[in-house]
XYZ file of C-alpha atoms in Angstrom:
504
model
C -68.184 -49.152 -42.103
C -71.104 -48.955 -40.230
C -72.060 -45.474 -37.937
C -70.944 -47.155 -34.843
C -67.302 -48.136 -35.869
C -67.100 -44.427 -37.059
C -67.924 -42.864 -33.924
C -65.757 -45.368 -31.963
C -62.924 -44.868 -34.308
C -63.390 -40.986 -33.542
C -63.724 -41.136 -30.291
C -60.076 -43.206 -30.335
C -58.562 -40.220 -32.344
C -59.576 -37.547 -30.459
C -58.110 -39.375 -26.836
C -54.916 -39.568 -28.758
C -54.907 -35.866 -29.550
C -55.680 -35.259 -26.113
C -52.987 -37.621 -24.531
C -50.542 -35.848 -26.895
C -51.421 -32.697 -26.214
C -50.722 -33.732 -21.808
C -47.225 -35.162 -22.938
C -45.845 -32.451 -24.315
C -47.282 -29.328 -22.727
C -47.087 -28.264 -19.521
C -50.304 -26.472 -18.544
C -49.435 -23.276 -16.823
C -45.797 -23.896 -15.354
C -46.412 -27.639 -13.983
C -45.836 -30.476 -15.906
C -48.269 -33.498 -16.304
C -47.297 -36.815 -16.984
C -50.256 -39.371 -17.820
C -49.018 -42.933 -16.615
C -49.982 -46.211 -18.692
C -51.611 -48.991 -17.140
C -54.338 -46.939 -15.601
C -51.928 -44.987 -12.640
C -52.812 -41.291 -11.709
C -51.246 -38.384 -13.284
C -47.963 -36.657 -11.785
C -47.675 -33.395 -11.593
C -44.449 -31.752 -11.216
C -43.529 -28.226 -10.013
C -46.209 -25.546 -9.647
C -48.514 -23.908 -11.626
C -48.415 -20.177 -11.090
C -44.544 -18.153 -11.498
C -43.958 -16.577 -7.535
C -43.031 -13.472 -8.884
C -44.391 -11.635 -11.598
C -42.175 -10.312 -14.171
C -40.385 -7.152 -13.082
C -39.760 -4.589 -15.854
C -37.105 -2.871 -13.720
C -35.367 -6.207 -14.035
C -35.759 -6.732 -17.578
C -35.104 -3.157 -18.306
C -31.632 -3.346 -16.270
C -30.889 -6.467 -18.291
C -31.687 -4.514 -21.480
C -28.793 -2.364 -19.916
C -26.448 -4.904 -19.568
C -26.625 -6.113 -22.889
C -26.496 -2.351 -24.539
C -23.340 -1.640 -22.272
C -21.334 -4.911 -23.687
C -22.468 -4.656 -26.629
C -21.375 -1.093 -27.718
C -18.158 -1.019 -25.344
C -17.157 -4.941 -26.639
C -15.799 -3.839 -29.801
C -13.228 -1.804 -28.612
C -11.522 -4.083 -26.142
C -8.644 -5.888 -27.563
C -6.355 -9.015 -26.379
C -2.448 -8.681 -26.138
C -0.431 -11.319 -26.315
C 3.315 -10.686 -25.196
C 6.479 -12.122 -25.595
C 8.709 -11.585 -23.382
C 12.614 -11.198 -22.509
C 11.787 -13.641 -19.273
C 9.509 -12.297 -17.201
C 8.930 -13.476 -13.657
C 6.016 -15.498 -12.836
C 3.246 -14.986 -10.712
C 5.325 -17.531 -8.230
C 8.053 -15.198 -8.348
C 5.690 -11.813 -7.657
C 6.906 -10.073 -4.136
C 2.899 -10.102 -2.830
C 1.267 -13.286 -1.474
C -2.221 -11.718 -1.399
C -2.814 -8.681 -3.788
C -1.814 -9.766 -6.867
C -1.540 -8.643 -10.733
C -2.754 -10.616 -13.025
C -2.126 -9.954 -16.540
C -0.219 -12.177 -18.674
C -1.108 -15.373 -17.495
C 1.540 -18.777 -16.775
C 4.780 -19.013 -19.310
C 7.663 -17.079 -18.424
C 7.949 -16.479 -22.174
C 4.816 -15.489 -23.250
C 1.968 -14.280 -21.714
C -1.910 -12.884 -22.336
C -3.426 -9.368 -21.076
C -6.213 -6.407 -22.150
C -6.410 -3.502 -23.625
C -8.783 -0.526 -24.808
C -8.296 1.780 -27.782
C -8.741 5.052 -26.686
C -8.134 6.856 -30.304
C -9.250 5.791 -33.745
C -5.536 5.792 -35.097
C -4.616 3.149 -32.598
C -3.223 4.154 -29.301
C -4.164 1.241 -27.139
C -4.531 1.491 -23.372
C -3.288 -1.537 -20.666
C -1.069 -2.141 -17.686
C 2.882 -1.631 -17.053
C 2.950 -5.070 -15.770
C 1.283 -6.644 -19.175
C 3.797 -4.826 -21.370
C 6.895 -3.980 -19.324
C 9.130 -7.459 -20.300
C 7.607 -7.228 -24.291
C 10.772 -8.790 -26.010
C 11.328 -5.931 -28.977
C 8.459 -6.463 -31.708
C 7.000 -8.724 -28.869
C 3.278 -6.855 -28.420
C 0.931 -8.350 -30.296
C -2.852 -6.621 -30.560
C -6.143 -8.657 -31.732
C -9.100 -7.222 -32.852
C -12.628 -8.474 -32.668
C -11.372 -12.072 -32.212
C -10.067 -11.788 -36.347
C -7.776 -8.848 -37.163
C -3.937 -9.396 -35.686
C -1.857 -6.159 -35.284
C 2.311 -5.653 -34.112
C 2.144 -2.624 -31.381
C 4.753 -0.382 -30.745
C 5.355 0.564 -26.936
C 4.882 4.335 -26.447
C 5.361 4.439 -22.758
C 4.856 3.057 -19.574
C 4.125 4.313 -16.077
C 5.413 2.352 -13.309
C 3.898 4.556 -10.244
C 0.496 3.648 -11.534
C 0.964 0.382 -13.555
C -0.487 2.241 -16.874
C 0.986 2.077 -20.063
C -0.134 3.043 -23.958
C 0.550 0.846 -26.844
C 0.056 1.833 -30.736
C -0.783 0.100 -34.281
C -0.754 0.977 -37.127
C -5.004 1.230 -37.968
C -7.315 3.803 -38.859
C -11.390 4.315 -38.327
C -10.668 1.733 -34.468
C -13.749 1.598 -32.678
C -12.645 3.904 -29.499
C -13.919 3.800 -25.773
C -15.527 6.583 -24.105
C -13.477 7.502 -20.982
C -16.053 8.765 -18.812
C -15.242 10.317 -14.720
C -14.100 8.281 -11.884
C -14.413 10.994 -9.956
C -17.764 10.413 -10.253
C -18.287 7.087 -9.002
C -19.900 5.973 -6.002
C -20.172 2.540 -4.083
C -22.728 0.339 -4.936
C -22.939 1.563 -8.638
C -22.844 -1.098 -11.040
C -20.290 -1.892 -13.596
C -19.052 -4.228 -16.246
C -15.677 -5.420 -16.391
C -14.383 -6.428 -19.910
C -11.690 -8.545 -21.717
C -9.571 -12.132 -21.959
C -9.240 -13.816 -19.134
C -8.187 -17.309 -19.185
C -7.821 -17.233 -22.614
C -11.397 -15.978 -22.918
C -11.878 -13.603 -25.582
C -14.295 -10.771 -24.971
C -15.406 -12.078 -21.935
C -18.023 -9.940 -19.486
C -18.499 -9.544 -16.309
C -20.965 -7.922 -13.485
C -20.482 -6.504 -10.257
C -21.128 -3.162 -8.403
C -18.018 -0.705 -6.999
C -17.549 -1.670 -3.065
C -14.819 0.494 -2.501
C -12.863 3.572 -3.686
C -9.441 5.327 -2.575
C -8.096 1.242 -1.764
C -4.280 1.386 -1.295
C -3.151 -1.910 -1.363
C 0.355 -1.788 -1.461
C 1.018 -3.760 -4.467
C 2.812 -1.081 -7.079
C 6.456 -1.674 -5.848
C 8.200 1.482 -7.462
C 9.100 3.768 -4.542
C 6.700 6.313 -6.129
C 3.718 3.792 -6.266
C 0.494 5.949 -6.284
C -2.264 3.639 -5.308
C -6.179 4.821 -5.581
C -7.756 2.057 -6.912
C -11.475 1.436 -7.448
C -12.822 -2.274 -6.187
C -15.390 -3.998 -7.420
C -16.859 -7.105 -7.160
C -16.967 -8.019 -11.351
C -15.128 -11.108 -11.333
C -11.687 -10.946 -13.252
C -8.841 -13.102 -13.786
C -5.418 -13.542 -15.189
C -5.998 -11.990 -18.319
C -7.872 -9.394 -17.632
C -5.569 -6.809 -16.827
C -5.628 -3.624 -18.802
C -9.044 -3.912 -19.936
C -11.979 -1.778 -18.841
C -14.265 -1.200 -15.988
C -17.174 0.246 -16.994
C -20.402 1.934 -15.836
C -23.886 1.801 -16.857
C -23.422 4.355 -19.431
C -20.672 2.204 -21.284
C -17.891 4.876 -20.033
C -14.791 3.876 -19.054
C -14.559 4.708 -15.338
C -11.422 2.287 -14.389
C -8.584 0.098 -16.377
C -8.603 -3.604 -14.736
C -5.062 -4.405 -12.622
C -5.184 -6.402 -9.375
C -7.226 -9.128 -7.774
C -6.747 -9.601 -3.595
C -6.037 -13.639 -3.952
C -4.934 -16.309 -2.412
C -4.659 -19.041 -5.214
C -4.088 -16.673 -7.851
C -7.737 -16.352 -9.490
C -10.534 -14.588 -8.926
C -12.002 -14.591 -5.386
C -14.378 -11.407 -4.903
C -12.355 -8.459 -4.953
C -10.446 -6.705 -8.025
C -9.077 -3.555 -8.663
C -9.018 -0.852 -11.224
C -6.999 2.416 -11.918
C -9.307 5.476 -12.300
C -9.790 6.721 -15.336
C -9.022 10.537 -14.592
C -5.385 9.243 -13.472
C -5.041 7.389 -17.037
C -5.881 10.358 -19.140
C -2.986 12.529 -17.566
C -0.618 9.769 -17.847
C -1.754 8.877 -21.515
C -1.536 12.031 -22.575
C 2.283 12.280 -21.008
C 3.100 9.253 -22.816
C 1.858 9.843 -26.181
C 3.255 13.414 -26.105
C 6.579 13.165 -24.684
C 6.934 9.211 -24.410
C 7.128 9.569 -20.468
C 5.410 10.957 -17.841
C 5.591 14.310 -16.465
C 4.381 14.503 -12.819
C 4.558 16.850 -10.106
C 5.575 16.240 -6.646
C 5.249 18.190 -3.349
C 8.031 16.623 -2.163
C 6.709 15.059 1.320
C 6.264 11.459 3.081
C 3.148 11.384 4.100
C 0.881 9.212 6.279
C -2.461 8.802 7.709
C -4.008 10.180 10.593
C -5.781 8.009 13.370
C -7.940 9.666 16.229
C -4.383 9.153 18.282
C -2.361 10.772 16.276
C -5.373 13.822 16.035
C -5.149 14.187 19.634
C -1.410 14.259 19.837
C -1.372 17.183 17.333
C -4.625 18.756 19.033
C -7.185 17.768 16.007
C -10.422 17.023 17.482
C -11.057 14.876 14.660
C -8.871 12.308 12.384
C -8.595 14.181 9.295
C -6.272 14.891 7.130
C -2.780 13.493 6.198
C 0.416 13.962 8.023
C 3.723 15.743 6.958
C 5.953 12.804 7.929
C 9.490 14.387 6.113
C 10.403 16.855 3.951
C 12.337 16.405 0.690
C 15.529 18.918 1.074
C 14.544 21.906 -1.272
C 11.913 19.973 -2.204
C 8.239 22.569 -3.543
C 6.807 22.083 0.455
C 9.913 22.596 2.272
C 10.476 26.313 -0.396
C 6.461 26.537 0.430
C 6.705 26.825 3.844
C 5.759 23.520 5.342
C 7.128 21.921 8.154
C 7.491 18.345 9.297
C 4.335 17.577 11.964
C 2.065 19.781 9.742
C -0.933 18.089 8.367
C -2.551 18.508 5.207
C -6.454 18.874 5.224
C -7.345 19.714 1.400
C -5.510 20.408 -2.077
C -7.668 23.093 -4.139
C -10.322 23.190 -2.093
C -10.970 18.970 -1.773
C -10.622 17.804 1.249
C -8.026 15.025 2.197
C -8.361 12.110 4.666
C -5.861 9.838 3.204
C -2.363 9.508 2.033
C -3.212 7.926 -1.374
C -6.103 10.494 -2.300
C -3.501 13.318 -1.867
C -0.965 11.424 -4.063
C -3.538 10.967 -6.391
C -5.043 14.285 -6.998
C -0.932 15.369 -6.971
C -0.143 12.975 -9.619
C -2.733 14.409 -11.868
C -0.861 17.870 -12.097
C 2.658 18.938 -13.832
C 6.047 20.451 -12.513
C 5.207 24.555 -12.586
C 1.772 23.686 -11.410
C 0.269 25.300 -8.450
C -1.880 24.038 -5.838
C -3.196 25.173 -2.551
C -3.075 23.217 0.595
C -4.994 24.323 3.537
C -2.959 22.990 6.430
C -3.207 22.484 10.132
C -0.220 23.645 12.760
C -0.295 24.666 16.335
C -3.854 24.659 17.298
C -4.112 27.158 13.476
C -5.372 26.809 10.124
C -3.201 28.074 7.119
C -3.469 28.207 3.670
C 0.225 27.769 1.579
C 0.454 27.910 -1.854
C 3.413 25.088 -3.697
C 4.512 25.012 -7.013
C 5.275 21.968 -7.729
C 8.490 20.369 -8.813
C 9.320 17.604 -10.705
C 10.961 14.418 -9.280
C 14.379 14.046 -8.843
C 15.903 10.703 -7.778
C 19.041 12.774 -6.017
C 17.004 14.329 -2.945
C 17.569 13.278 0.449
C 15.465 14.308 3.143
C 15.247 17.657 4.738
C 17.527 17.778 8.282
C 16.799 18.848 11.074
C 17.892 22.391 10.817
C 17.046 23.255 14.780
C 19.509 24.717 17.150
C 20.578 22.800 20.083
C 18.982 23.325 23.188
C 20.221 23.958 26.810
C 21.018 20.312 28.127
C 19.259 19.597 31.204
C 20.890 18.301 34.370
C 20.562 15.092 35.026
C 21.625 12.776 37.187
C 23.017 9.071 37.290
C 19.909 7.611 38.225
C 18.235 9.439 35.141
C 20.361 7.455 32.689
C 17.943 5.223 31.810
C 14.161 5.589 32.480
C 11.083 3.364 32.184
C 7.695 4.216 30.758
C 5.501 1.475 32.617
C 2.036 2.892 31.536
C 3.592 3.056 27.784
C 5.498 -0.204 28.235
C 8.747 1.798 26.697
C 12.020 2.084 28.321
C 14.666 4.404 26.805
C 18.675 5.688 27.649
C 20.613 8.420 27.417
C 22.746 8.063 23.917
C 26.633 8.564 23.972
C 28.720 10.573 21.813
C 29.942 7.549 19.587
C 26.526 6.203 19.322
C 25.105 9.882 18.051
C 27.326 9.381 15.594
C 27.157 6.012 14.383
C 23.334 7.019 14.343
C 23.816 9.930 12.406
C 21.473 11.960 15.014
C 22.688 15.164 17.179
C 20.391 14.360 19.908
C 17.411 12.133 21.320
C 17.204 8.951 23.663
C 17.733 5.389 22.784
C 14.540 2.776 23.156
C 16.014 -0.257 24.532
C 12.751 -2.195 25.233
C 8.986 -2.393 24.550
C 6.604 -4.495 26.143
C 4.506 -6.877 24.217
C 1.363 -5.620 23.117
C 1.914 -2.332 25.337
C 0.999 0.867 24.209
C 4.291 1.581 22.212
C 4.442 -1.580 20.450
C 0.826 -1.381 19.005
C 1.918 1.916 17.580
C 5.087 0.755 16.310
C 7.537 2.078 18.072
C 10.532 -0.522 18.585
C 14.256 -1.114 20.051
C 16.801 0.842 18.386
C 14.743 3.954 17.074
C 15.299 7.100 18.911
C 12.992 9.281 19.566
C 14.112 12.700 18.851
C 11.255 14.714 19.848
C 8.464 14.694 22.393
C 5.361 17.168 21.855
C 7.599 18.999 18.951
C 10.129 19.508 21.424
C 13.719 18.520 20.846
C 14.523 15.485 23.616
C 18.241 15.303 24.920
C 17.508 13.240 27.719
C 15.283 10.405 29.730
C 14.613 12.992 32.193
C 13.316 15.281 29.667
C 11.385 12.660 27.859
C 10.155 12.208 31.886
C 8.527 15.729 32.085
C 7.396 15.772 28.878
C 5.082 12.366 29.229
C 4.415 13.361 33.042
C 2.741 16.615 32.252
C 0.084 14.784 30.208
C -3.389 13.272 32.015
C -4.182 9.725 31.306
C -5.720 9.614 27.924
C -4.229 12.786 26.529
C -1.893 11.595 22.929
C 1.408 12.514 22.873
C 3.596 13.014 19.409
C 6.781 11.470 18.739
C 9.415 11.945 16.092
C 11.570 8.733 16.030
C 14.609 7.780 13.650
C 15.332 4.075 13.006
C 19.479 5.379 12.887
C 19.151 4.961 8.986
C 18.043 7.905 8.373
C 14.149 6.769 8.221
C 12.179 9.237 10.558
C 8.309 9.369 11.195
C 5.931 10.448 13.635
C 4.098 8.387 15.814
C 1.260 8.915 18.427
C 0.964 7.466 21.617
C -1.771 7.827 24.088
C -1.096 7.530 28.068
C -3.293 4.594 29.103
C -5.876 5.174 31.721
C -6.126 3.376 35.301
């Protein structure tokens, strides 16, 4: 071959390299394409990454994957057969919903947690409460099948603890929900869908939610939301923080189609480990209770009372005999902190109740007549006989009225009330009070709730026998002064409710 074939035959092989080389790289991040016939090169995307890698990022991603990896192993799936449980058609809430075992009336799919190395298994009431007898079953690392036993099950908090038989489990680290703030992030773990070991990320974006979903008359509700998306399935598995502890146990999702739509909900961990232990000690829970209704308090209801503030929680009714009525409290007093923590909601005092035992003591630091005052209540335990505390006042001196004071309108409140008779006292079981026979439309009484047929009983915490007195009472108050009702519904429900005289 002569030296000019060589050298063109070279020169051939080295533009192929080079051609190569443009087809399957991309030089920096773009891409170039070399067209045949002679076209000009197209260059796709750019050449330089916008933003240069951050190691905050990547070291926060090194977190995730630490977290789910060492908390992964002890999260387990439950399947349960049961005895013909209703379906999530047949649940009582259209919005909040659980969502545990998933579909078939027979057999459904949930989460759980083993919290000791012998087997005790955390999850929900509502995943376990219809198990058919030998109908729990527990899996293990997507391989190992177990039968669980049903130690106990909480329906005030929707907690229960399952067991197998296993030694040397992989256990979870319960950590301190008292501890957690919004905006902290958090994994949640377990099944949904039929999706074993399935993570999620999201950050907390509320605390202290009451929802109103736990339907046992006891329901205590202080639920942790997050943002980690869950789904049917998911319930009793764990909510986690950055340190792979345990902070919450997985239970609710606000829904309208039945999946995941931003918001879930988890039980605090602090509330599981008094329950847990209850239930693996004496196979049910042993909780103390003050022995009050309770409710919250709006700026209103502050001013009606003479709080300068909305704080606190109100004493709504007493529980005859119950540990506040032997402590000393009285209906209208309001509850500002329990051992020292302050109060400003009607779940968080149920909540830091629930985690203490009949015998118990705690200290409320209460609010009455314009005073502060500390009472000390030992606390009882529940017991479904009591009735509420009645009114244990003496009748007063009946004013005189006369005919024309029968019946008496509230204009500014858009409330009009009557004098009660004899038979009507009672048929309404009351010894006193005036009848509300209308309220206006979107008046003053009706957006606080007052409505036809209740009776208000007292005005300013003093007893009302009569529209005229009722008169005096409102009449000595300015325009946007509160004043504070007690109210029956004649079936024995009573409550307090502010209202505030409208201004001109």
């Amino acid at each position: 071959m002569s030296k000019k074939s060589v050298f063109a035959a070279i020169g051939l092989i080295t533009i192929g390299i080079v051609f190569g080389i443009i087809l399957v790289s991309g030089l920096g991040n773009g891409v170039t394409l070399g067209l045949a016939g002679g076209g000009q090169d197209v260059k796709l995307g750019g050449q330089k990454a916008p933003v240069a890698r951050n190691q905050s990022l990547e070291a926060m991603s090194d977190n995730f994957e630490a977290v789910a990896k060492a908390t992964t192993p002890s999260v387990v799936a439950i399947t349960v057969t049961t005895t013909g449980r209703k379906t999530q058609q047949e649940m009582p809430q259209d919005f909040f919903r659980f969502f545990g075992p998933d579909a078939q009336p027979q057999q459904g799919y949930g989460s759980g947690f083993i919290v000791s190395s012998d087997g005790y298994i955390a999850t929900n009431n509502h995943v376990v409460e219809d198990a058919a007898t030998d109908g729990i079953e527990v899996q293990i690392n997507e391989k190992a099948r177990y039968k669980a036993k049903l130690i106990g099950t909480d329906p005030s908090t929707d907690l229960a603890v399952i067991k197998i038989d296993a030694k040397d489990l992989p256990v979870a680290v319960l950590g301190n929900s008292d501890s957690v703030h919004i905006g902290e992030w958090v994994l949640a773990i377990g099944n949904p869908l039929g999706l074993n070991s399935t993570v999620t990320a999201g950050i907390i974006s509320a605390i202290g939610r009451n929802i109103r979903i736990i339907q046992d008359n006891y329901g205590i509700e202080n639920f942790i939301q997050t943002d980690a998306a869950v789904n049917p399935g998911n319930s009793g598995g764990p909510l986690v923080n950055m340190s792979g502890e345990v902070v919450g146990i997985n239970s609710a999702i606000a829904t309208t189609n039945q999946r995941y739509q931003g918001y879930s909900f988890a039980v605090p961990v602090n509330l599981f480990k008094v329950v847990a232990t209850d239930l693996i000690k004496y196979g049910s829970v042993r909780r103390g209770y003050i022995g009050v209704q309770i409710k919250d308090v709006d700026q209103t209801l502050a001013d009606a009372v003479g709080l300068k503030e909305a704080k606190g929680v109100l004493v709504d009714k007493l529980v005859k005999d119950g540990a506040g009525e032997r402590a000393g409290l009285k209906e209208g007093d309001v509850i500002l902190s329990i051992d020292g923590k302050e109060v400003n909601a009607a779940n968080e005092l149920q909540a830091t109740v629930a985690s203490h035992h009949p015998g118990d003591q705690v200290t409320l630091r209460i609010y009455r007549d314009g005073k502060t005052l500390e009472k000390t209540v030992t606390l009882k335990p529940r017991d479904e006989t009591v009735t509420a505390a009645k009114d244990t006042q003496q009748k007063g001196e009946e004013g005189e009225e006369s005919a024309s004071e029968k019946t008496v309108s509230f204009e500014s409140l858009g409330l009009t009330v009557r004098a009660l008779s004899e038979s009507e006292m009672g048929q309404l079981e009351v010894d006193r009070g005036v009848l509300i026979t209308q309220v206006r439309s979107f008046s003053e009484a009706y957006n606080r709730q007052l409505a036809r047929g209740y009776v208000i009983l007292d005005a300013d915490r003093k007893e009302v026998r009569s529209p005229s007195q009722l008169r005096k009472i409102i009449e000595s108050h300015k325009a946007g002064e509160s004043v504070l009702f007690r109210v029956t519904d004649g079936k024995g429900n009573t409550t307090f409710i502010a209202l505030q005289i409208p201004k001109k």
